[in-house]
CSV table of C-alpha atoms and ligand atoms in Angstrom, one decimal:
chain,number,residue,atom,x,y,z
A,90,UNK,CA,0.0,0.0,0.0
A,91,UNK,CA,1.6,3.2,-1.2
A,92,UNK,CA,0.7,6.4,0.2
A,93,UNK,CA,1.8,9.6,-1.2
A,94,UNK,CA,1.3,13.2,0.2
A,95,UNK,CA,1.0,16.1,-2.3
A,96,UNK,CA,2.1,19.5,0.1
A,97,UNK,CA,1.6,22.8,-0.8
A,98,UNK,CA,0.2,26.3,-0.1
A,99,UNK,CA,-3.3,25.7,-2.1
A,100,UNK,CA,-4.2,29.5,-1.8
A,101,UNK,CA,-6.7,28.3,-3.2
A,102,UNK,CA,-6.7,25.0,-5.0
A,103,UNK,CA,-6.4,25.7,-9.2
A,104,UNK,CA,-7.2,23.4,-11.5
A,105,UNK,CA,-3.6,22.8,-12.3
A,106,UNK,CA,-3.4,21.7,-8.8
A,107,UNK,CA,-6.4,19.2,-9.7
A,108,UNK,CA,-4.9,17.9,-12.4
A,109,UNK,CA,-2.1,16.8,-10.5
A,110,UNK,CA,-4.1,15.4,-7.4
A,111,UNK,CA,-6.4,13.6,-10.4
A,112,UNK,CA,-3.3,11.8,-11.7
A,113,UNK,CA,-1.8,11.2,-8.6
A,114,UNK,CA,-5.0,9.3,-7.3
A,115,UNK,CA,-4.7,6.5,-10.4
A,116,UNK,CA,-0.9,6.1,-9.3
A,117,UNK,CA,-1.2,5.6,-5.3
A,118,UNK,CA,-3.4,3.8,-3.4
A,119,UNK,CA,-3.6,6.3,-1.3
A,120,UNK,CA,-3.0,10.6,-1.5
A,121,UNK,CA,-3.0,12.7,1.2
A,122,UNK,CA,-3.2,16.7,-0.2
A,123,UNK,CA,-1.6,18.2,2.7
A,124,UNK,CA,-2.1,22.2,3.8
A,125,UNK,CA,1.1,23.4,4.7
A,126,UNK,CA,0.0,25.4,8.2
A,127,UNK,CA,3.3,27.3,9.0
A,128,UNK,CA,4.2,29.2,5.3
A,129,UNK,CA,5.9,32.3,5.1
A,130,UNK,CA,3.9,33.5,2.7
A,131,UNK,CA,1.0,35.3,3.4
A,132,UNK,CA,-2.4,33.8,2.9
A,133,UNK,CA,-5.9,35.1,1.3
A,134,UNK,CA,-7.7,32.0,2.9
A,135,UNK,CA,-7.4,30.7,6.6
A,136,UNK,CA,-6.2,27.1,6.4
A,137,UNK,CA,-9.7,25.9,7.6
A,138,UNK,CA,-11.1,28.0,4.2
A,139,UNK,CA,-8.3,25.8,2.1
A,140,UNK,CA,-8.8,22.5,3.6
A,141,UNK,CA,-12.8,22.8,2.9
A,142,UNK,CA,-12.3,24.1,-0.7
A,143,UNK,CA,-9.9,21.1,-1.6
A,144,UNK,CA,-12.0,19.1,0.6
A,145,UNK,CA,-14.9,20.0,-2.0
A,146,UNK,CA,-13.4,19.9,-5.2
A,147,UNK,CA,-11.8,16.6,-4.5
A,148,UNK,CA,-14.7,14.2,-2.8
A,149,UNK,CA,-15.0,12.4,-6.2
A,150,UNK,CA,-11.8,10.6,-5.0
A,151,UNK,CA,-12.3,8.0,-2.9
A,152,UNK,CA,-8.4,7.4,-2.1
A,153,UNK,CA,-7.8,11.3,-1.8
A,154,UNK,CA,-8.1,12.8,1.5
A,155,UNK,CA,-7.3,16.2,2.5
A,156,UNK,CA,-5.2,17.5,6.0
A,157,UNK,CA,-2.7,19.9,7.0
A,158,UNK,CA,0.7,19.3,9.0
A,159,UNK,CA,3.1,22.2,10.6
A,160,UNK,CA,5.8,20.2,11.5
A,161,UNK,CA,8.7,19.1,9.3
A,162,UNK,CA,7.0,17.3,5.9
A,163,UNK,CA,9.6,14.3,6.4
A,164,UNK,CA,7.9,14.3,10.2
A,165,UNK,CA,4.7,14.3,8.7
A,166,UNK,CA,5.2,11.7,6.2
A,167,UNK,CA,6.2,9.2,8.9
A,168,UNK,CA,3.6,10.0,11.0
A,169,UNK,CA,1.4,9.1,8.1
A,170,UNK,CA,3.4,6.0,7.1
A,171,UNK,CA,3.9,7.7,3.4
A,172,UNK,CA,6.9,7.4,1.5
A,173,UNK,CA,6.9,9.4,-1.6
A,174,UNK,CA,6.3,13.4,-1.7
A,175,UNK,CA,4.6,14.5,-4.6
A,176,UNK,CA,5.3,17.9,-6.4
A,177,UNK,CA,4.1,19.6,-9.7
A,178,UNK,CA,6.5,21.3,-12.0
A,179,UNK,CA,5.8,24.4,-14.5
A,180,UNK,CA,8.6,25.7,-16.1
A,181,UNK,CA,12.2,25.4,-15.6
A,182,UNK,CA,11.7,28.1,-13.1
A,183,UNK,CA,10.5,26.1,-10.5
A,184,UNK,CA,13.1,24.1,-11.1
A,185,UNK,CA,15.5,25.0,-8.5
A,186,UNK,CA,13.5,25.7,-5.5
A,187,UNK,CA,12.4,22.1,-5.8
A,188,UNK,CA,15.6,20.8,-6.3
A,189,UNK,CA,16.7,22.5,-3.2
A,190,UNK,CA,13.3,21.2,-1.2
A,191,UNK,CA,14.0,17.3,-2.7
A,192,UNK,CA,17.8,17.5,-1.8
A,193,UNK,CA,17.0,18.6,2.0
A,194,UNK,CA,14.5,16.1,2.4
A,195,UNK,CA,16.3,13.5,1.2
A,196,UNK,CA,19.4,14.2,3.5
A,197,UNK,CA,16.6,14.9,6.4
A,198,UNK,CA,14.9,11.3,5.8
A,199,UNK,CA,16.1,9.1,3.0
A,200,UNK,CA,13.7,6.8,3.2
A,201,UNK,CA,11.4,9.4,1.1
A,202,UNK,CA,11.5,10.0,-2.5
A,203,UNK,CA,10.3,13.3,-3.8
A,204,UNK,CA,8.4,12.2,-7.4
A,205,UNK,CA,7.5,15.3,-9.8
A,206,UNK,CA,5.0,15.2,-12.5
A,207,UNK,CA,5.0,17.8,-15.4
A,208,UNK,CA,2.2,20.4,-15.3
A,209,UNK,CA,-0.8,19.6,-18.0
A,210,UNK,CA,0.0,22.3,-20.6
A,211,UNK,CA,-2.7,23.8,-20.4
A,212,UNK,CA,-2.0,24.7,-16.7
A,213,UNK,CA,1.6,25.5,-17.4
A,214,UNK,CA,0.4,29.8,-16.7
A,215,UNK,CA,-1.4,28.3,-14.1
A,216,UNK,CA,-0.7,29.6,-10.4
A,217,UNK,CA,-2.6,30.3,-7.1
A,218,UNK,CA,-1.1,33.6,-7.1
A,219,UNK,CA,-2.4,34.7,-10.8
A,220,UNK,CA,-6.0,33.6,-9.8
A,221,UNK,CA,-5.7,35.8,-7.0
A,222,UNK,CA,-4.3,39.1,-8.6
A,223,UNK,CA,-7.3,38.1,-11.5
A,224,UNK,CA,-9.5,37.9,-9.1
A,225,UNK,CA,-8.7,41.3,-7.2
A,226,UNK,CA,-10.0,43.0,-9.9
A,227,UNK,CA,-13.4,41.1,-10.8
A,228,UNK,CA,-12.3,39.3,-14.1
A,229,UNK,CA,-13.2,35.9,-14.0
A,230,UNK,CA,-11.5,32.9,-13.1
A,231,UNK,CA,-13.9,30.2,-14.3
A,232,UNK,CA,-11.5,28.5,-16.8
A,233,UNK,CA,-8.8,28.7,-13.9
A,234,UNK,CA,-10.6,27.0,-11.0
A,235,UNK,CA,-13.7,24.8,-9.5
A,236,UNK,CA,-16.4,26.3,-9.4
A,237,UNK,CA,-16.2,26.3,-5.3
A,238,UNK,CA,-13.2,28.3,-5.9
A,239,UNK,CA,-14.3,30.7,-8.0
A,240,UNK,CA,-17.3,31.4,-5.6
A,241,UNK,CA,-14.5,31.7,-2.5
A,242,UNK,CA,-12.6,34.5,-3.8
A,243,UNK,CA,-16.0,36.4,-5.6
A,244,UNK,CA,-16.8,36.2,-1.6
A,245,UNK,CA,-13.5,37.5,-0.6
A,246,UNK,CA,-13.0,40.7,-2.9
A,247,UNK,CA,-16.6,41.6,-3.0
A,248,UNK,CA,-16.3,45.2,-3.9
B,149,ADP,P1,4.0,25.8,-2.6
B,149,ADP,O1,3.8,27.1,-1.8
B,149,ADP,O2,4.5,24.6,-1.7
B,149,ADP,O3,4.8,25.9,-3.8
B,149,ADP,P2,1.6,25.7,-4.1
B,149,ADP,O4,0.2,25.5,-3.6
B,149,ADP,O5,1.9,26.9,-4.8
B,149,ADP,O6,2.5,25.4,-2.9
B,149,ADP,O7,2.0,24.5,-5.1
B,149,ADP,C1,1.9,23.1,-4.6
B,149,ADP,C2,2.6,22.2,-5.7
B,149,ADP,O8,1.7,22.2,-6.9
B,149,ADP,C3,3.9,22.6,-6.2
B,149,ADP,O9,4.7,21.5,-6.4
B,149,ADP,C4,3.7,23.4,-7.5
B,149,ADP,O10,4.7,23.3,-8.4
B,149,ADP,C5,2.5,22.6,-8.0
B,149,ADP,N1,1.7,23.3,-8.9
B,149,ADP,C6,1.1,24.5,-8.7
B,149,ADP,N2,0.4,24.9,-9.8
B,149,ADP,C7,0.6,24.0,-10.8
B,149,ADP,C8,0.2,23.8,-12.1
B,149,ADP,N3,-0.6,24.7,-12.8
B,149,ADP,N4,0.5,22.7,-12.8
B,149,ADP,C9,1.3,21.7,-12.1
B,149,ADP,N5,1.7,21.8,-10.9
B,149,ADP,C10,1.4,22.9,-10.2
């Protein structure tokens, strides 16, 4: 039984994000999509508002389940009995922060593997922070996100 957790920010959940969880579920038995809690960046949604968006969009999963962790991901994974990170990649430019990320969680547990899978073309644009500065000023983001989503932020910049 393989279990793989798929971390990240999901500020909110995109459809490029989907696309990866989607995959992922035929691969693993099991996915955990995992909220990181304790990100530098700052957040439009609490992590209660993420974890019931993704929550939403991905109940058609039955081997997908959603929670969040702020500890150390390799202390998370162990706690979940999960071996394999999963993380999506764009364009070359994301390249070397997730070579960084894979290469200190490898020295910190190397009982993990860090898998990537290439973005959908489509998607390749595709980033939480690009819905949010679309959706700051009213244009829409149907094409971008769930439909749950796109509600979420018309909520959260109602003028
Ligand atoms: P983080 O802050 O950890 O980068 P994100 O929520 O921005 O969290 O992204 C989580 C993961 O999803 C990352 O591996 C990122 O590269 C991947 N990802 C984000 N958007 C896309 C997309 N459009 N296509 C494929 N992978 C994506």
């Amino acid at each position: 039984m393989v279990t793989a957790v798929y971390p990240g920010s999901f500020d909110p959940v995109t459809n490029g994000h989907l696309d990866i969880i989607s995959r992922s579920a035929k691969r693993f038995d099991h996915v955990i999509v995992a909220v990181l809690t304790n990100s530098s960046k700052q957040s439009l949604f609490s992590v209660e508002e993420r974890k019931q968006l993704l929550q939403e969009v991905t109940a058609e999963f039955s081997n997908v389940v959603v929670d969040s962790f702020d500890n150390l991901l390799v202390d998370y994974m162990v706690s979940q009995q999960a071996s394999i990170i999963i993380r999506g990649l764009r364009a070359v430019s994301d390249f070397e922060y997730e070579l960084q990320m894979a290469s200190t969680n490898r020295t910190l547990n190397d009982e993990i593997e860090t898998f990537f899978m290439m973005t959908n073309p489509i998607y390749s644009f595709l980033s939480s922070s690009i819905v949010k500065e679309i959706a700051r000023y009213h244009a829409s983001v149907s094409e971008l996100v769930p439909a749950p989503v796109e509600q979420a932020l018309r909520l959260k910049f109602k003028p």
